PDB file of C-alpha atoms in Angstrom:
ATOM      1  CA  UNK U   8      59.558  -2.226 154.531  1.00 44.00           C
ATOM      2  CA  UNK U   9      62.887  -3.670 155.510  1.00 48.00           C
ATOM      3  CA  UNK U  10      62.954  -5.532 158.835  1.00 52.00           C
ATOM      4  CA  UNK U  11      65.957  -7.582 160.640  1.00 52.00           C
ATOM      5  CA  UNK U  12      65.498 -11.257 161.884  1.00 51.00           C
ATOM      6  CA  UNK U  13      65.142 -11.474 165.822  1.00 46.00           C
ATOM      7  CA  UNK U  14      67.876 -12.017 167.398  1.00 42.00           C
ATOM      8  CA  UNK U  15      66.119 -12.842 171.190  1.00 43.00           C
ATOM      9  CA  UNK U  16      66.222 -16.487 173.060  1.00 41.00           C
ATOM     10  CA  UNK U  17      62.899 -18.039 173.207  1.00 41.00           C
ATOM     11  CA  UNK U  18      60.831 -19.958 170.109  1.00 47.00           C
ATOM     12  CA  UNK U  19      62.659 -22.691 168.413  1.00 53.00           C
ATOM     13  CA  UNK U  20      65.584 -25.160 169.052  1.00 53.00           C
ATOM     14  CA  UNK U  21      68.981 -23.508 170.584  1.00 50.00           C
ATOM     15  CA  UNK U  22      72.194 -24.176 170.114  1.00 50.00           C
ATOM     16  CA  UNK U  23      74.916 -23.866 172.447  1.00 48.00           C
ATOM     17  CA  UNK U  24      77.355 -22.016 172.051  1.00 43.00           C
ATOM     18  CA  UNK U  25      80.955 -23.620 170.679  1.00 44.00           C
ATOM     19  CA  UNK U  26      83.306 -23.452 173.293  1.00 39.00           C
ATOM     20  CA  UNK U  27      86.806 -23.649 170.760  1.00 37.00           C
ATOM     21  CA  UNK U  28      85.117 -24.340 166.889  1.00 38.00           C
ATOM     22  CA  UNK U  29      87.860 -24.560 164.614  1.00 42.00           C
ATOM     23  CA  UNK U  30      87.674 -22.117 162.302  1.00 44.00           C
ATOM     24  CA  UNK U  31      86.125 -23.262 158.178  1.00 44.00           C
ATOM     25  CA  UNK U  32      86.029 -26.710 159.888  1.00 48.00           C
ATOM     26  CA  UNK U  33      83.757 -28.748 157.903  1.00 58.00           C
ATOM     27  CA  UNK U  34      82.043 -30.796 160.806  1.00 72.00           C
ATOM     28  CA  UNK U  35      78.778 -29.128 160.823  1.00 81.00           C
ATOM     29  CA  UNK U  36      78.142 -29.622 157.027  1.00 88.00           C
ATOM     30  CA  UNK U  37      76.223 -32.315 155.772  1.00 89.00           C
ATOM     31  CA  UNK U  38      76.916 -35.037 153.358  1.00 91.00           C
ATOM     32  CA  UNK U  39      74.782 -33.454 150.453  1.00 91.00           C
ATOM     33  CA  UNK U  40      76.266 -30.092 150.726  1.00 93.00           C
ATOM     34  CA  UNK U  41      79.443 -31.257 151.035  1.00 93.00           C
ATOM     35  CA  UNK U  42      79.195 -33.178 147.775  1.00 93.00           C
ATOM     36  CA  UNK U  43      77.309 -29.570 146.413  1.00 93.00           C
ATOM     37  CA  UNK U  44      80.366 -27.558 147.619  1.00 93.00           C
ATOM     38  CA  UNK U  45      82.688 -29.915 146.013  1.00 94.00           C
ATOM     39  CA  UNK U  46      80.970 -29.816 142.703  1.00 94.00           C
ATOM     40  CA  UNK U  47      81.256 -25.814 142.983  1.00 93.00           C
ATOM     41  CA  UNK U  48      85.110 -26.175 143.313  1.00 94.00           C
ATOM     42  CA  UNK U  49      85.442 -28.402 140.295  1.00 94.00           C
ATOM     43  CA  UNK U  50      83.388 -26.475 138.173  1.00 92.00           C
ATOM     44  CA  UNK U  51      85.045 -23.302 138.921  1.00 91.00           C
ATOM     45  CA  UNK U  52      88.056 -25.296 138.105  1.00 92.00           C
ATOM     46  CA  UNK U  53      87.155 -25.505 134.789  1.00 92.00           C
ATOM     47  CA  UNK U  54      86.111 -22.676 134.181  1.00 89.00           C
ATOM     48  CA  UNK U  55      82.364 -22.521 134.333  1.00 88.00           C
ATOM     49  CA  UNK U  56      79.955 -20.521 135.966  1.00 85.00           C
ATOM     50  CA  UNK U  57      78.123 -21.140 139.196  1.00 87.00           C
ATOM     51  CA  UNK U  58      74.403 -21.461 139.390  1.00 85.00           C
ATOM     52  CA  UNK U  59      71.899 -21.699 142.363  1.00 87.00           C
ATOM     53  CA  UNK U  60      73.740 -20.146 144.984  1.00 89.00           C
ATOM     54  CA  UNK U  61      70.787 -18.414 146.738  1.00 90.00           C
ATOM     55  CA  UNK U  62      69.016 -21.542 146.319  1.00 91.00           C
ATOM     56  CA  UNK U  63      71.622 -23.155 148.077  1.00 93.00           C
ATOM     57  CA  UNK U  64      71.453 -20.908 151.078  1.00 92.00           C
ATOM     58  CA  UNK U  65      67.894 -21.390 151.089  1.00 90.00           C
ATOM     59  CA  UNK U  66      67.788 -25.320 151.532  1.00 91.00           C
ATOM     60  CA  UNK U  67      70.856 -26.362 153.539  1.00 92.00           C
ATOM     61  CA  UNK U  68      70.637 -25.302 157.405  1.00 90.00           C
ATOM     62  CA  UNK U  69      73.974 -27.086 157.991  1.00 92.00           C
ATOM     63  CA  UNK U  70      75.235 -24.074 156.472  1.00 94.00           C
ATOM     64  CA  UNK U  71      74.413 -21.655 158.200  1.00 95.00           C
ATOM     65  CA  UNK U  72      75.131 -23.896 161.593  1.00 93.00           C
ATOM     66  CA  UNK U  73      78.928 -23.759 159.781  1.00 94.00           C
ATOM     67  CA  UNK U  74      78.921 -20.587 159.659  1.00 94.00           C
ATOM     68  CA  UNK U  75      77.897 -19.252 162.917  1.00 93.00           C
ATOM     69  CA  UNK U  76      80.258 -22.358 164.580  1.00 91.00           C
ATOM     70  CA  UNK U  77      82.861 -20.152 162.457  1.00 90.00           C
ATOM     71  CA  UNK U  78      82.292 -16.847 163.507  1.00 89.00           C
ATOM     72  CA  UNK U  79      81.228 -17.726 166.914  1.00 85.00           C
ATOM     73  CA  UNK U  80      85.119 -18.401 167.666  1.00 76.00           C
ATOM     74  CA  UNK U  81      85.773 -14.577 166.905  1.00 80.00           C
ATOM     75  CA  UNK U  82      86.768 -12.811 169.943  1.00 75.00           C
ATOM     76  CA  UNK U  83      84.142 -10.203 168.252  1.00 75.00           C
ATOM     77  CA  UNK U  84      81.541 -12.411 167.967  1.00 77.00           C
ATOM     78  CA  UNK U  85      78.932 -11.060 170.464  1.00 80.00           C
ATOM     79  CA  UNK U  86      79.995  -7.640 169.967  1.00 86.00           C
ATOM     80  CA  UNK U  87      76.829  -5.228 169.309  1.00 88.00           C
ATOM     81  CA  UNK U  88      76.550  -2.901 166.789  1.00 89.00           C
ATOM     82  CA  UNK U  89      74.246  -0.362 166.417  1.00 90.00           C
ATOM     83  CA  UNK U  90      71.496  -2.477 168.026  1.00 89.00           C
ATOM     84  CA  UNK U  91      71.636  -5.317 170.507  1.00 85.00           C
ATOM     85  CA  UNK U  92      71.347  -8.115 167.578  1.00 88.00           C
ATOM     86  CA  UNK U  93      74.566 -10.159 168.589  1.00 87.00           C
ATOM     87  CA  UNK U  94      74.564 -13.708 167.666  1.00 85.00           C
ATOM     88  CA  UNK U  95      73.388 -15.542 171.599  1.00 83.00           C
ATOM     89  CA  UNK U  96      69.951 -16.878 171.187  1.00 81.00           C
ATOM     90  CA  UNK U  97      71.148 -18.650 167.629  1.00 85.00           C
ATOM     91  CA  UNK U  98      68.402 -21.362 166.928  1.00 89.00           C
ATOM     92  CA  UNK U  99      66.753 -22.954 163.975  1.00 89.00           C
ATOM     93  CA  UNK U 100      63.704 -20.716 163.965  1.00 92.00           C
ATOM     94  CA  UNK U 101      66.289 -17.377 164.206  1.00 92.00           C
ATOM     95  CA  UNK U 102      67.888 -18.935 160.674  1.00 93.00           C
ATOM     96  CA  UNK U 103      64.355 -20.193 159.078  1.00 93.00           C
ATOM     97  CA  UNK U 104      62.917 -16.183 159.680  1.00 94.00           C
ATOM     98  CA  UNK U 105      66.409 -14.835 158.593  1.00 94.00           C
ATOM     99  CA  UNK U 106      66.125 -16.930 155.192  1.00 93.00           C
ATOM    100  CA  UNK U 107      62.265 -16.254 155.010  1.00 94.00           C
ATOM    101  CA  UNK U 108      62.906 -12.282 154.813  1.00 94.00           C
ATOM    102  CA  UNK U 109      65.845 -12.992 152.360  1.00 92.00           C
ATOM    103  CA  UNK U 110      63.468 -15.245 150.039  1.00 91.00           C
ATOM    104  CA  UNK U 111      60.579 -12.193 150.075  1.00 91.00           C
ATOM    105  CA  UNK U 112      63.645  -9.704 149.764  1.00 89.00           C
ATOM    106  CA  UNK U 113      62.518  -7.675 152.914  1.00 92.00           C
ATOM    107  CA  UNK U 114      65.582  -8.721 155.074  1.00 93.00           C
ATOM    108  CA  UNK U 115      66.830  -5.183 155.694  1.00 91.00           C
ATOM    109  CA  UNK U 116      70.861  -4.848 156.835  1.00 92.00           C
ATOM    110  CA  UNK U 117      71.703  -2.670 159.210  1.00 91.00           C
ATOM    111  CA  UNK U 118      74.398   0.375 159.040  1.00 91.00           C
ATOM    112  CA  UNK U 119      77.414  -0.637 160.864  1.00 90.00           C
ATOM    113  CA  UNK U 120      78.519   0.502 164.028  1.00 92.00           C
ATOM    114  CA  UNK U 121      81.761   2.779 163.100  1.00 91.00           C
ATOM    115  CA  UNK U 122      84.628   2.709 165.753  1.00 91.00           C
ATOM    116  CA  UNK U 123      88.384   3.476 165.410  1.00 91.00           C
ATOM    117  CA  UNK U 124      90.953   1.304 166.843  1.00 89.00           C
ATOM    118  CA  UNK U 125      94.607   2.479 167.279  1.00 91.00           C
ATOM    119  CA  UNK U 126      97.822   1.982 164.717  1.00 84.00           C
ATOM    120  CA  UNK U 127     101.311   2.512 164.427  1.00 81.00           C
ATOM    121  CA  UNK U 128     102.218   5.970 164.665  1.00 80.00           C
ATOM    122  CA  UNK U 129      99.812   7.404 166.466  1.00 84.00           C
ATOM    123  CA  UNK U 130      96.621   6.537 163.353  1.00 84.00           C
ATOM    124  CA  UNK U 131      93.417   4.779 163.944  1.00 87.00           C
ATOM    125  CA  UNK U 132      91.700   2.517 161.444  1.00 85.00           C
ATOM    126  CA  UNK U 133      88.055   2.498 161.517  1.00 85.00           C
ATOM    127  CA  UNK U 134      86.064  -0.698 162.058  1.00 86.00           C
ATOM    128  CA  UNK U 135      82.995  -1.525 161.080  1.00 89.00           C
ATOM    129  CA  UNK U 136      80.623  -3.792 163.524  1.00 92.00           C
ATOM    130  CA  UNK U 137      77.701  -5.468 162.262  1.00 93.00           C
ATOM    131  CA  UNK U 138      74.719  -6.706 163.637  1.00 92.00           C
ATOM    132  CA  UNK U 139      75.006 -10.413 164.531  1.00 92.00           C
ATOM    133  CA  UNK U 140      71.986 -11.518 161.357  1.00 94.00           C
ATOM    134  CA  UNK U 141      74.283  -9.374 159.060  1.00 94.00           C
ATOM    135  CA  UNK U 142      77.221 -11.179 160.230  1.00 93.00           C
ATOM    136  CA  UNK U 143      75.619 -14.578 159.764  1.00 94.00           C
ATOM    137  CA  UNK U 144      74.427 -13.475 156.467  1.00 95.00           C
ATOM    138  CA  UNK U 145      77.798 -12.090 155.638  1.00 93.00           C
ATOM    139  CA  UNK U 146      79.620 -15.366 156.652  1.00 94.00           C
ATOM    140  CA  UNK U 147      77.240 -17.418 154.911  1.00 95.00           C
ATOM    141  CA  UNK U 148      78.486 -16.192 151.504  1.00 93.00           C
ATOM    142  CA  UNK U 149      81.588 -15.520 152.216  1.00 93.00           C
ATOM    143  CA  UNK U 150      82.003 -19.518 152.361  1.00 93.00           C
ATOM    144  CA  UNK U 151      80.104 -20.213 148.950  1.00 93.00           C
ATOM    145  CA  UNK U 152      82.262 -17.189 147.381  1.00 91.00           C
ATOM    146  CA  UNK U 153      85.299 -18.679 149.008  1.00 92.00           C
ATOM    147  CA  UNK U 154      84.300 -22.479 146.963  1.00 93.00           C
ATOM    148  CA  UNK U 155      84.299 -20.441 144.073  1.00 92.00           C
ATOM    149  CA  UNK U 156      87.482 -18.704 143.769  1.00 90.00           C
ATOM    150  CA  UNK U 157      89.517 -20.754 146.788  1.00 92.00           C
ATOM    151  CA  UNK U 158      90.587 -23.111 143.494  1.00 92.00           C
ATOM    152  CA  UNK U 159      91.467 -20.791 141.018  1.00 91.00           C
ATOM    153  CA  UNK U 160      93.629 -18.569 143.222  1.00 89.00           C
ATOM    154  CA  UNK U 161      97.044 -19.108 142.447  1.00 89.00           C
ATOM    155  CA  UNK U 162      99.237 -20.984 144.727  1.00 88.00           C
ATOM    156  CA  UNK U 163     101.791 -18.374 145.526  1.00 87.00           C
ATOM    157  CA  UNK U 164      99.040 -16.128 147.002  1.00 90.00           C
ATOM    158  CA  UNK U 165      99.240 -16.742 150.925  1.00 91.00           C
ATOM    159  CA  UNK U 166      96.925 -13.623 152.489  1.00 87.00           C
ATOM    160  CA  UNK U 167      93.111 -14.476 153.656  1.00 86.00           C
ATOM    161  CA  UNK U 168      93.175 -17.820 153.135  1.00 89.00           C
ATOM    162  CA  UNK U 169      92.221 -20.604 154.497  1.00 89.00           C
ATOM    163  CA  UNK U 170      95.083 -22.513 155.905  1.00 90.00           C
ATOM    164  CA  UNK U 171      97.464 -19.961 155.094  1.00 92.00           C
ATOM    165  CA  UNK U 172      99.125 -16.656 156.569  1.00 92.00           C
ATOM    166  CA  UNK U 173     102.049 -14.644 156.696  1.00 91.00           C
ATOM    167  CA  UNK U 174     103.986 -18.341 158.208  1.00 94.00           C
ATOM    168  CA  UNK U 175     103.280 -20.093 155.101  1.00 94.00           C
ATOM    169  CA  UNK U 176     104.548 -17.316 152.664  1.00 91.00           C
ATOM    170  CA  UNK U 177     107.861 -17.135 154.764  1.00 92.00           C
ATOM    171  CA  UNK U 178     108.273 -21.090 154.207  1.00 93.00           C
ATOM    172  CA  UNK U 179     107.589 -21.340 150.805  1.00 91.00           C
ATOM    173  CA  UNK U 180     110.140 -17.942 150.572  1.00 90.00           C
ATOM    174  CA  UNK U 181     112.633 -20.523 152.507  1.00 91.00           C
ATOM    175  CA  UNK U 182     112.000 -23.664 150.069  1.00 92.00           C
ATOM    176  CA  UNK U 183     111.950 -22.090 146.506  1.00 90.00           C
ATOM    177  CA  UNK U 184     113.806 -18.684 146.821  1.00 90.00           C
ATOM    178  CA  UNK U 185     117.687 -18.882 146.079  1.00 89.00           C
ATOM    179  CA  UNK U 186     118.117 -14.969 146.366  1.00 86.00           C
ATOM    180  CA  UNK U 187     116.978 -11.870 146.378  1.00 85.00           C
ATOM    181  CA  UNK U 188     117.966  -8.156 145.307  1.00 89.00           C
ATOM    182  CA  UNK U 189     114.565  -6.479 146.626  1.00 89.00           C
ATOM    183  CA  UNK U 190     111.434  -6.852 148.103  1.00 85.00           C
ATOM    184  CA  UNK U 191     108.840  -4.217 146.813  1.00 87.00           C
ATOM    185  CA  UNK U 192     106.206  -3.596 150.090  1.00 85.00           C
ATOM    186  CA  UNK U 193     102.163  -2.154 148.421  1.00 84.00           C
ATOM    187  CA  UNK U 194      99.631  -1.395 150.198  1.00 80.00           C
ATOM    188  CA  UNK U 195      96.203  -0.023 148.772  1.00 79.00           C
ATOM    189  CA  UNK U 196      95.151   2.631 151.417  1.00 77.00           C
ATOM    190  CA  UNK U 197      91.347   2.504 152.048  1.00 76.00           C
ATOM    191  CA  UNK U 198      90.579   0.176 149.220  1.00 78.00           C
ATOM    192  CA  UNK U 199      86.857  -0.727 149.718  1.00 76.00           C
ATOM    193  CA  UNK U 200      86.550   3.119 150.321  1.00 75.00           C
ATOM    194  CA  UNK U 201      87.822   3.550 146.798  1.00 81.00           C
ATOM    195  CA  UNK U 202      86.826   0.718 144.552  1.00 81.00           C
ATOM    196  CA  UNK U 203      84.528   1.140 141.736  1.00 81.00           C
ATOM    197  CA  UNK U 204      81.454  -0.593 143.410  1.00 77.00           C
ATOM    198  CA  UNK U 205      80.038  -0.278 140.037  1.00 80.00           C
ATOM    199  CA  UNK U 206      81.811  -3.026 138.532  1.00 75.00           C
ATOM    200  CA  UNK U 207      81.281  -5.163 141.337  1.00 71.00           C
ATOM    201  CA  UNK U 208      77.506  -5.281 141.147  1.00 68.00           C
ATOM    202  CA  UNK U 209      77.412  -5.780 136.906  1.00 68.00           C
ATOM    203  CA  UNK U 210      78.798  -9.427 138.253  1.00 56.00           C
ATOM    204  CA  UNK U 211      81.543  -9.684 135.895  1.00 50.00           C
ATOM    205  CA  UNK U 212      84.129 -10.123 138.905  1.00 51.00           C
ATOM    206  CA  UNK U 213      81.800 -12.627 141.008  1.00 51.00           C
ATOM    207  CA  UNK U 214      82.212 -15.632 139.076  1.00 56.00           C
ATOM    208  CA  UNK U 215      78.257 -16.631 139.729  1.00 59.00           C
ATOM    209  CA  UNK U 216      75.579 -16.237 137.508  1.00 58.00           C
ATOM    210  CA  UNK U 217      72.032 -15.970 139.627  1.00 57.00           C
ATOM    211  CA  UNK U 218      69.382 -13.910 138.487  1.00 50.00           C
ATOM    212  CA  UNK U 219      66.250 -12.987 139.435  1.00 48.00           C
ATOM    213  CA  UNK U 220      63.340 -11.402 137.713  1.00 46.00           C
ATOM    214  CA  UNK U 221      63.188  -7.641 138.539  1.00 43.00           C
ATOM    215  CA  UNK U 222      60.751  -6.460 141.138  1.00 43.00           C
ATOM    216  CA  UNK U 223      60.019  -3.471 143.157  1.00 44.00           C
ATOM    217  CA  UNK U 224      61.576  -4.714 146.020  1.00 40.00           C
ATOM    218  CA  UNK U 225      64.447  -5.408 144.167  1.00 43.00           C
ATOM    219  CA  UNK U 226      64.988  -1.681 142.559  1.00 45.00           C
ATOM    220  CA  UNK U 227      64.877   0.529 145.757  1.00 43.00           C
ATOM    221  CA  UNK U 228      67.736   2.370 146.863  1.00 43.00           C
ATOM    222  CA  UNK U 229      70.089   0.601 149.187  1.00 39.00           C
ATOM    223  CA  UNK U 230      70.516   2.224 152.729  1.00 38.00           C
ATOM    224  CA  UNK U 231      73.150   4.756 152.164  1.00 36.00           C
ATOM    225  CA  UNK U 232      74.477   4.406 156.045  1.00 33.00           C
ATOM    226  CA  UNK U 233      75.333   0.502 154.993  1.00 36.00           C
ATOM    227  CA  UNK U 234      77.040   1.631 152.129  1.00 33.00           C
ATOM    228  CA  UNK U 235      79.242   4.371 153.299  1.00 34.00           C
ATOM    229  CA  UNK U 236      82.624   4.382 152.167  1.00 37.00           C
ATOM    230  CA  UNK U 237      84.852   8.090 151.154  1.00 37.00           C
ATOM    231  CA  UNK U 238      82.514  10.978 152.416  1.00 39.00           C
ATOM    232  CA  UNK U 239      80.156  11.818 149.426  1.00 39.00           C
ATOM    233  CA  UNK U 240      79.703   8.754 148.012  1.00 35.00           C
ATOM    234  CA  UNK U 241      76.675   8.123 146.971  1.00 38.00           C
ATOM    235  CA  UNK U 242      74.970   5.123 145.818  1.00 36.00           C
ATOM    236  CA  UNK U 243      73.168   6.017 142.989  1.00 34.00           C
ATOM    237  CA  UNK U 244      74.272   3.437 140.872  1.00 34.00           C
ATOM    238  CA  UNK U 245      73.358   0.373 143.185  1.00 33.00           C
ATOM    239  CA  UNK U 246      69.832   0.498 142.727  1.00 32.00           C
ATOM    240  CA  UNK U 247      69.341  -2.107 140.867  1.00 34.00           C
ATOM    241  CA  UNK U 248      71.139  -5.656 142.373  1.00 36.00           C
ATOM    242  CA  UNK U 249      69.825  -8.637 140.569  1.00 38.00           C
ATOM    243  CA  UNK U 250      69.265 -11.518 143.489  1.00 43.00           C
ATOM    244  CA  UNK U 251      69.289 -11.652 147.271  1.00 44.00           C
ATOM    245  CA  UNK U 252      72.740 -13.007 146.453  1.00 47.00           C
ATOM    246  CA  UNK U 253      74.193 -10.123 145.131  1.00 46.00           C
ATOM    247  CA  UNK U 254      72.871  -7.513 147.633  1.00 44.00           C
ATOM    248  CA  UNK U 255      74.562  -9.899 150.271  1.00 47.00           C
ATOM    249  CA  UNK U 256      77.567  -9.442 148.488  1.00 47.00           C
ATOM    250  CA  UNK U 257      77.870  -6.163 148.134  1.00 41.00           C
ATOM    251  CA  UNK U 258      75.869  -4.325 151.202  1.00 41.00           C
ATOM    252  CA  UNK U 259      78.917  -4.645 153.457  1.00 37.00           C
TER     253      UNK U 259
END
């Protein structure tokens, strides 16, 4: 049976809470993982694929104290979802049960709280709000995804990056361009609603290659709630994720 980490104050050293952390600073990382994370970018660099990650996230507490310094500095940060898991009462023993129920795969996410917040012309666009473990989870591999493909992205790409935003495109559009006849605007509407999960979990898109051995844990059905995209969708075909890795990947 599936559980969540506790997210209450009490057992185990706390930390305070960041009053400004810069956001993907590297200050809380250690030496070794630094030196692991740069060996990630240079062998995605050429080419090769990525082993260990889990393991990774298993061993190095530093990042996990990275990543809730970087999510902590969300104006979100402490907002509940469905349950009153936020991310106050962080400590060492909150991360050492949160990687314990990841490592015996009964770490169970949580659906996420849906609410709609308003857009131009009158629209809404829904928002999902997880529980503060999920988000620490979430955050955690979003930075060892991000060492992966952060060096193979090509340079002229300037959204959701680290040190880069709609600013940056605009000067490098003032440096290099000469001219211009048109500018052609695309936006996918509701495009993790509509992507082939499917092809996503077979791994051929992550970049990574940790496997597991198959065990019963790891076949069960994934909470449909968590999964929810277009109404109707089920997931039938994401019964079978290889590693804890993967199932952090793709839950939310």
């Amino acid at each position: 049976m599936g559980m969540n980490a506790t997210g209450e104050k009490g057992e185990g050293r706390q930390f305070p809470l960041p009053s400004r952390p810069e956001k993907d600073a590297s200050g809380m990382l250690d030496a070794k993982l630094s030196r692991r994370l740069e060996a990630i970018e240079e062998a995605s660099r050429k080419g090769k694929k990525v082993q260990d990650l889990f393991k990774i996230m298993r061993t190095h507490e530093s990042l996990w104290l990275q990543a809730y310094a970087n999510i902590y500095a969300n104006k979100g940060a402490i907002t509940p979802g469905i349950n009153k898991n936020t991310l106050d009462g962080f400590s060492d023993e909150r991360v050492k049960n949160i990687i314990h129920l990841l490592e015996e795969d009964k770490y169970q996410f949580s659906p996420s709280k849906r609410v709609y917040i308003p857009k131009a012309y009158g629209k809404l666009r829904p928002l999902g709000i997880p529980s503060g473990d999920d988000k620490l989870i979430q955050e955690v591999v979003r930075m060892l995804l991000e060492s992966i493909y952060e060096p193979v992205f090509v340079n002229d790409s300037h959204g959701f990056r680290p040190r880069r935003s709609c600013h940056t495109a605009l000067q490098e559009v003032r440096n290099t361009w000469d001219g211009m006849k048109w500018i052609l605007e695309i936006d996918i509407e509701g495009f993790f609603d509509n992507i082939d999960h499917t092809i996503m979990i077979k791994g051929r898109i992550y970049g990574f290659g940790d496997r597991a051995k198959p065990n019963k844990a790891s076949k069960r059905p994934l909470p449909q709630a968590s999964l929810r995209g277009k109404r109707g969708w089920k997931p039938s075909a994401l019964q079978r994720i290889p590693t804890p890795l993967h199932r952090c990947c793709i839950r939310h």
